[in-house]
Short mmCIF file of C-alpha atoms in Angstrom, two decimals:
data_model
loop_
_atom_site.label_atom_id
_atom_site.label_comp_id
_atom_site.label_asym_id
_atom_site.label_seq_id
_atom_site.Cartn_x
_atom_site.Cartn_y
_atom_site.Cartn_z
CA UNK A 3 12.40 -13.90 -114.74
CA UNK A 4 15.18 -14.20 -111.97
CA UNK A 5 15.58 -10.72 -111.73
CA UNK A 6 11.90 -9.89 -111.46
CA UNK A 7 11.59 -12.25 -109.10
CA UNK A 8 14.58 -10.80 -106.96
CA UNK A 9 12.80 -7.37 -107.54
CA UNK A 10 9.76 -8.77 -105.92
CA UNK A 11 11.52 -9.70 -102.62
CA UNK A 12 13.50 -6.54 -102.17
CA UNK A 13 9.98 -4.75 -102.46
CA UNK A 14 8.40 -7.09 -100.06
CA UNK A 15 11.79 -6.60 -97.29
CA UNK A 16 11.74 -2.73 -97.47
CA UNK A 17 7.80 -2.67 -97.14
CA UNK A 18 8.30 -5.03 -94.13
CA UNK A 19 10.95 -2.94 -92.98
CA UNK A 20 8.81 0.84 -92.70
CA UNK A 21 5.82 -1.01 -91.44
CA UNK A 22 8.27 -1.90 -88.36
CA UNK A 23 9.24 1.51 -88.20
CA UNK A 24 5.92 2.56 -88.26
CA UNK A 25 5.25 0.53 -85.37
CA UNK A 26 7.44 2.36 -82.92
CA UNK A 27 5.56 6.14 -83.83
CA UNK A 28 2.71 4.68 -81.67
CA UNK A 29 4.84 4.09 -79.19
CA UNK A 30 6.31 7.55 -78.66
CA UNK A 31 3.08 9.00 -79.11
CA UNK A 32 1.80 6.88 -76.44
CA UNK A 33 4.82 8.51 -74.34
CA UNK A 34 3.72 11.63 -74.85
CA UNK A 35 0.46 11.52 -73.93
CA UNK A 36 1.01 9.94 -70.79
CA UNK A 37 3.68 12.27 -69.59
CA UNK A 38 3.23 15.04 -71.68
CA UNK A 39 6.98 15.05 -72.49
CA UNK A 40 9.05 13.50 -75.29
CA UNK A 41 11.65 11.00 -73.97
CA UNK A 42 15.12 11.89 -74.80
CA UNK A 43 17.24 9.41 -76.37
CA UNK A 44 19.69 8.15 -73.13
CA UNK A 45 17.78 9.77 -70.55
CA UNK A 46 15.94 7.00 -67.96
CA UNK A 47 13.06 8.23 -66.33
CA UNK A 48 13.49 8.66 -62.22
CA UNK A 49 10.69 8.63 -60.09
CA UNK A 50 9.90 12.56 -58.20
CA UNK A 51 11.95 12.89 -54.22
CA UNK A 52 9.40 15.69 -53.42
CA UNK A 53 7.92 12.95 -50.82
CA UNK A 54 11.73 12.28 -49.17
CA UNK A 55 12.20 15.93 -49.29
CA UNK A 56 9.60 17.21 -47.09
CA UNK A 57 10.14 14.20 -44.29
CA UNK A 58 14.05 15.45 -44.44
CA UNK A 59 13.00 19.19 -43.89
CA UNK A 60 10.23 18.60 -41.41
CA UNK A 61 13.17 16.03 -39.33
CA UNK A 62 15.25 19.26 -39.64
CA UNK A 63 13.11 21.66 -38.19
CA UNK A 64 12.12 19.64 -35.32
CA UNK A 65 15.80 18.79 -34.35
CA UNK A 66 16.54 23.43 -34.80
CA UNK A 67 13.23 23.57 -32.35
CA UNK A 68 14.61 20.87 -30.13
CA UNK A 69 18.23 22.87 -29.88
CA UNK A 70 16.34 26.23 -29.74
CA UNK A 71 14.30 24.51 -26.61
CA UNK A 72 17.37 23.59 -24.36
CA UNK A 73 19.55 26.34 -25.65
CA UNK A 74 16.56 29.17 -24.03
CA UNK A 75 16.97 27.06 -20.97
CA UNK A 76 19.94 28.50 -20.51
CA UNK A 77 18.61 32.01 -19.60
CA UNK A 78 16.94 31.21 -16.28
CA UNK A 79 19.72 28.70 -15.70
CA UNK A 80 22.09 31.15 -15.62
CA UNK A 81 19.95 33.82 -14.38
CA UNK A 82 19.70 31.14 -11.31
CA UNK A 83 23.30 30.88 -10.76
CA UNK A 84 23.87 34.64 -10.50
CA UNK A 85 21.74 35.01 -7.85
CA UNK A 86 22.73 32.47 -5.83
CA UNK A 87 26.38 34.23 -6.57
CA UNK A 88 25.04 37.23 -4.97
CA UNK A 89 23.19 35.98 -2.06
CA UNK A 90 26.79 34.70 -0.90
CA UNK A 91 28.39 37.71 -2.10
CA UNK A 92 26.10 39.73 0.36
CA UNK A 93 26.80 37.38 3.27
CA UNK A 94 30.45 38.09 2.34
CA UNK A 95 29.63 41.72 2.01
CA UNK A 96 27.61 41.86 5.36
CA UNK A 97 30.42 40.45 7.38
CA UNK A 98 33.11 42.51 6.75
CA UNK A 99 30.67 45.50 7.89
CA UNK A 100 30.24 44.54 11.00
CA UNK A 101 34.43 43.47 10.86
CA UNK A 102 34.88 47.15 9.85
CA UNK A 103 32.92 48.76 12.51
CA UNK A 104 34.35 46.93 14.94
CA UNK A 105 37.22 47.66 14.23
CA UNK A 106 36.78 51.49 13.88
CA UNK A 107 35.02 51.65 17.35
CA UNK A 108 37.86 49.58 18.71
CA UNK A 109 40.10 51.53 21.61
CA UNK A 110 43.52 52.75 19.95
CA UNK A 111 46.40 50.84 20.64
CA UNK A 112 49.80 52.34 20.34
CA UNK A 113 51.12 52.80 16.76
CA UNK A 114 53.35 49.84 15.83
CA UNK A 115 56.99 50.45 14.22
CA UNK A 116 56.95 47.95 11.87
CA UNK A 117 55.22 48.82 9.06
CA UNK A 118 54.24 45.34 7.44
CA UNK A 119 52.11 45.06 10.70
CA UNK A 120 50.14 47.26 9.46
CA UNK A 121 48.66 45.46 6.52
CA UNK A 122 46.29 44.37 8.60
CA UNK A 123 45.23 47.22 10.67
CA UNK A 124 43.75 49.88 8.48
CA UNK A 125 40.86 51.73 9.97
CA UNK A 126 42.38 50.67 13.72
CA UNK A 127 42.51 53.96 15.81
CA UNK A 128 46.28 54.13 16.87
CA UNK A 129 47.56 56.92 19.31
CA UNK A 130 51.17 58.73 18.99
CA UNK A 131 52.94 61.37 20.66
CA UNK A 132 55.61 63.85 19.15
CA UNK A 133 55.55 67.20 17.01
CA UNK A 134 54.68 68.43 13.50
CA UNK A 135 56.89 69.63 10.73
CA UNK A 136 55.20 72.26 9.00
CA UNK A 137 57.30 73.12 6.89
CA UNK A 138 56.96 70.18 4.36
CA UNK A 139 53.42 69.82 4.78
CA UNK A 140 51.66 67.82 1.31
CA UNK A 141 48.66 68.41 0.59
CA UNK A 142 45.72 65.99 -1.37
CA UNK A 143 43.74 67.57 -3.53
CA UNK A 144 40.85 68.24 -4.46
CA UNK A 145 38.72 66.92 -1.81
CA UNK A 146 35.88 68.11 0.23
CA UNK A 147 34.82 67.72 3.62
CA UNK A 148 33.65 64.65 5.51
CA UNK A 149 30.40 66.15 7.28
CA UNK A 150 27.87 63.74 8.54
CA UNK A 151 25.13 66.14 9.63
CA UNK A 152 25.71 68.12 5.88
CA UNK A 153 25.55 65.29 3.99
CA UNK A 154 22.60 63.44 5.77
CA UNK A 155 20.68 67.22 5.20
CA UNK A 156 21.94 67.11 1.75
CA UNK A 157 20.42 63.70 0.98
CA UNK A 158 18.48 63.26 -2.53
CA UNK A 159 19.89 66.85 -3.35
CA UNK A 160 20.92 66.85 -7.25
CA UNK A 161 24.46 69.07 -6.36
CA UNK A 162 25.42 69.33 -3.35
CA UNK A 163 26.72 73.09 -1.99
CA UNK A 164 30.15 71.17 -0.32
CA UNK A 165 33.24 73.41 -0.86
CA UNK A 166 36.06 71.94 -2.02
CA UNK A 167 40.05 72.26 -1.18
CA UNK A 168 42.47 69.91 0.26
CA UNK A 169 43.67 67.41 2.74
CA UNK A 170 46.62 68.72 4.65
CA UNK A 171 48.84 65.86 5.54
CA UNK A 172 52.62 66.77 7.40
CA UNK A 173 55.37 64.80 9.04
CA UNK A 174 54.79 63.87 12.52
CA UNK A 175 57.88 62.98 14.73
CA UNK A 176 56.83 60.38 16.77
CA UNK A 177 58.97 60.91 19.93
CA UNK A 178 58.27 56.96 22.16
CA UNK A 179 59.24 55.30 18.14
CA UNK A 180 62.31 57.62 16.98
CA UNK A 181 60.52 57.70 13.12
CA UNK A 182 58.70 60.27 11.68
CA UNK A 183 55.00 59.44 10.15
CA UNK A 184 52.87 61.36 7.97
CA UNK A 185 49.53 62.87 9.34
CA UNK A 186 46.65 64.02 7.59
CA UNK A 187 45.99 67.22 9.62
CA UNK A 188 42.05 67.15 7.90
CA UNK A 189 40.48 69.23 5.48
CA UNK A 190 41.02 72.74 4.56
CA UNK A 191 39.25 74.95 1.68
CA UNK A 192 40.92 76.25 -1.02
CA UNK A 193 41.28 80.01 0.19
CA UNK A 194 43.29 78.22 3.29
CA UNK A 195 45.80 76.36 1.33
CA UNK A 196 48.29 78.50 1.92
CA UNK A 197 49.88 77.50 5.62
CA UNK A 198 50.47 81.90 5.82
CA UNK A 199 46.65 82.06 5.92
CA UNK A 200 46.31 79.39 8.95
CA UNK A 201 49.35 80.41 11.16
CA UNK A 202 47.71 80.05 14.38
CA UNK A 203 46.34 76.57 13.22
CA UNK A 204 50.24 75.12 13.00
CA UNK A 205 50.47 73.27 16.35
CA UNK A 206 54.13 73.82 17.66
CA UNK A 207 55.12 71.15 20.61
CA UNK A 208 54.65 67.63 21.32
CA UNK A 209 51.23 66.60 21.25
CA UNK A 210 49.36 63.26 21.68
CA UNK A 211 47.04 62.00 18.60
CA UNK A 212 44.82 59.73 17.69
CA UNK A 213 44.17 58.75 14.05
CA UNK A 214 43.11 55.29 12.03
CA UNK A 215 45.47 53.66 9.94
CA UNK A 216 45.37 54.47 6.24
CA UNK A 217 47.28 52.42 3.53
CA UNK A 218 48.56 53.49 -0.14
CA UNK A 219 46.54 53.82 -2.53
CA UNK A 220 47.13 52.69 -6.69
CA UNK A 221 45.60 55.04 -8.90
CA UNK A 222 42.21 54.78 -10.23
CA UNK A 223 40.69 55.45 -14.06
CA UNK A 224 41.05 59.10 -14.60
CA UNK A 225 42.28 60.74 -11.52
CA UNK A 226 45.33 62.45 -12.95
CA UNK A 227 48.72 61.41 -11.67
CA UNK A 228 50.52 63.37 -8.68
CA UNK A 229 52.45 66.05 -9.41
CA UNK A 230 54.94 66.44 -6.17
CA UNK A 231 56.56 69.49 -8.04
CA UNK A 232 52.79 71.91 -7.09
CA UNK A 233 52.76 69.48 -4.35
CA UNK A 234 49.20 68.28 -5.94
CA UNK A 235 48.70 64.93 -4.66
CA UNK A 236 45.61 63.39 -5.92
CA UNK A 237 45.70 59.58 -4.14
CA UNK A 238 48.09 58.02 -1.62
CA UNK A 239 51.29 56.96 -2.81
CA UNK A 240 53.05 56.41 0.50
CA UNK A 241 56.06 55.70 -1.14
CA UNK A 242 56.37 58.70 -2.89
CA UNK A 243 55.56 60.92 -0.16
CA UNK A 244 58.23 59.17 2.16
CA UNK A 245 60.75 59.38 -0.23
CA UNK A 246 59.73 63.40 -0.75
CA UNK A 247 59.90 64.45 3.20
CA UNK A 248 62.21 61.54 4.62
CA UNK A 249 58.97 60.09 6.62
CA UNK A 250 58.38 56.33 7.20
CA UNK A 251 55.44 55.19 4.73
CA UNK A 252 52.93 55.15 7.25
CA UNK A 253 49.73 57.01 7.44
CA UNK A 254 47.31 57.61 9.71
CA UNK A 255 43.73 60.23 9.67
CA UNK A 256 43.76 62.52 12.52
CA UNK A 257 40.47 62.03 14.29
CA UNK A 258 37.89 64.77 14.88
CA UNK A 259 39.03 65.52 18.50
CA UNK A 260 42.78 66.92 16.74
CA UNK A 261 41.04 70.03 15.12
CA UNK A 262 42.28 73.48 16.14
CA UNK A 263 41.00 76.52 15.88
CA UNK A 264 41.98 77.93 12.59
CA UNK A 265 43.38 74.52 11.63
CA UNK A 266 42.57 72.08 8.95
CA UNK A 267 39.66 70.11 10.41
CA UNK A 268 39.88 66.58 11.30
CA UNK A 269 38.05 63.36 11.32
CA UNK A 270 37.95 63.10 7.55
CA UNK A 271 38.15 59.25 7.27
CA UNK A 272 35.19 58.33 5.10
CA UNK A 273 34.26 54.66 5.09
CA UNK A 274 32.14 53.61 3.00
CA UNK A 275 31.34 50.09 1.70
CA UNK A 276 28.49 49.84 -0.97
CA UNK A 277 26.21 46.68 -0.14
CA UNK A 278 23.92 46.73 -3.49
CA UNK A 279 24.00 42.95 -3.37
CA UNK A 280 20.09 42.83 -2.59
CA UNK A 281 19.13 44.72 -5.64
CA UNK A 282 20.97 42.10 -7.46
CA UNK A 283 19.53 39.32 -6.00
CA UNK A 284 16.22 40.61 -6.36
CA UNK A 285 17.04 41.63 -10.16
CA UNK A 286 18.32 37.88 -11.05
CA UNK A 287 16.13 35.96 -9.39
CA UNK A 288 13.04 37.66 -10.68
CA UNK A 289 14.45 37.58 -14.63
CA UNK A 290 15.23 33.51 -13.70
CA UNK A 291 11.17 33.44 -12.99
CA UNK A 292 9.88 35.68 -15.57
CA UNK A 293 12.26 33.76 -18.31
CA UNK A 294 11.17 30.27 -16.07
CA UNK A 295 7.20 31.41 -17.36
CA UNK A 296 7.95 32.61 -20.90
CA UNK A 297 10.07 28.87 -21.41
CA UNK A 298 7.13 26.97 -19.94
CA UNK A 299 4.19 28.58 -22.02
CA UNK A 300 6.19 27.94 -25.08
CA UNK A 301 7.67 24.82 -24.90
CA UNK A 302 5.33 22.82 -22.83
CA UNK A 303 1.97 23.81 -23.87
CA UNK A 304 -0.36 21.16 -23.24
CA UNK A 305 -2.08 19.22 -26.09
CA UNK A 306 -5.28 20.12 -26.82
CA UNK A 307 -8.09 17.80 -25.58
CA UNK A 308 -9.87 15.00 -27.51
#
């Protein structure tokens, strides 16, 4: 009887037992059909960041448009600046014109020994007196000739019919200093470089000049280096030429009034100074308004009306 009895219970516990087990199926089922997905055993459920998301993206586009919107300022800003640059570059530009021609329509003064005082002089006419040295003349090559009334005809011509050849510059002994200066004669063509094809252009005597100061010249991009063994000079390198015919490095352009018959011809100083500094003005300050527009019509558009 005791054993039945203990039979009884165990029956009773193990029925209570599954019907508790069979109270959690509901449960998961109920999970499932609420979220459609089965719960894994140590995973917690997290609520969805798709809301935070979006707010964090739409705060980072605005602050890229915000950066985007002062950083395009920048283009008529600077745009601004640059012109302004230029307006006092051509006030700059404009007064050392008018320094430069009057200073090459000054009267000549006598040519000063010294040379360091004549740092300050070039393009001031100068007058000497003394004789040439033909005989170790240099010549500066290639170069054509300075013509005013050719080259205004010539004006908006594609090529231009000028004939090229060489500056002829020689040693001048300058009798009132005791030195000896070198003197670009002027221009000769190419078919006269020879001084046997000019004889009666090779002044013998003393004879009174006027030229304007020149000073060296460095060498610019791509004009070859001198060759003083052809005696092919291609810039001014004062020293150099001193050194070659035992002349003082001084330099000076015969004027106009020097030419000779059957000489090289003189006068051929050309000064120029380009003064473009309007069409930059005009080009910066116009992109600083045109970019000015474009910034406005983007970035402040008015909102629209209610």
């Amino acid at each position: 009887m005791a054993a039945r009895w203990l039979g009884l219970r165990a029956a009773g516990l193990a029925q209570v037992l599954r019907a508790a087990g069979a109270g959690r199926a509901p449960a998961r089922a109920v999970g499932r059909s609420v979220l459609g997905v089965i719960p894994r055993p140590g995973l917690a459920w997290r609520p969805s960041r798709s809301g935070s998301s979006s707010a964090e993206a739409t705060a980072a586009k605005a602050h890229d448009d915000a950066f985007l919107q002062w950083f395009l300022l920048l283009i008529p800003g600077t745009a601004f600046g640059l012109g302004t640059w230029q307006v006092q570059r051509r006030k700059w530009k404009l007064k050392l014109i008018a320094e430069l021609e009057s200073r090459i329509m000054a009267e000549p003064i006598p040519l000063p020994a010294d040379p360091l005082e004549l740092r300050n002089l070039e393009y001031r006419p100068v007058k000497v007196r003394g004789h040439f040295d033909h005989s170790k003349e240099l010549h500066l090559m290639p170069r054509t000739m300075v013509d005013p009334a050719r080259e205004a005809r010539d004006a908006g011509r594609l090529s231009s019919p000028a004939e090229s050849g060489a500056h002829v510059v020689t040693p001048f002994h300058c009798t009132d200093l005791g030195i000896t200066i070198l003197v670009n004669r002027g221009f000769v063509p190419r078919k006269k470089l020879n001084p046997e094809t000019r004889r009666k252009g090779q002044i013998e005597g003393e004879v009174d000049l006027v030229g304007m100061v020149r000073l060296t010249e460095t060498r610019k991009p791509f004009v070859p280096e001198n060759n003083p063994e052809r005696n092919h000079w291609h810039y001014r390198d004062l020293e150099a030429m001193a050194r070659l015919t035992g002349a003082e490095p001084i330099f000076i352009d015969a004027d106009f009034k020097s030419t000779v018959p059957g000489g090289p011809v003189g006068g051929q100083t050309r000064v120029t100074l380009r003064n473009e500094h309007l069409q930059y003005i005009i080009t910066w300050y116009g992109l600083c308004a045109a970019t000015s527009y474009l910034w406005c019509k983007k970035f402040l558009r008015r909102p629209p009306a209610m």
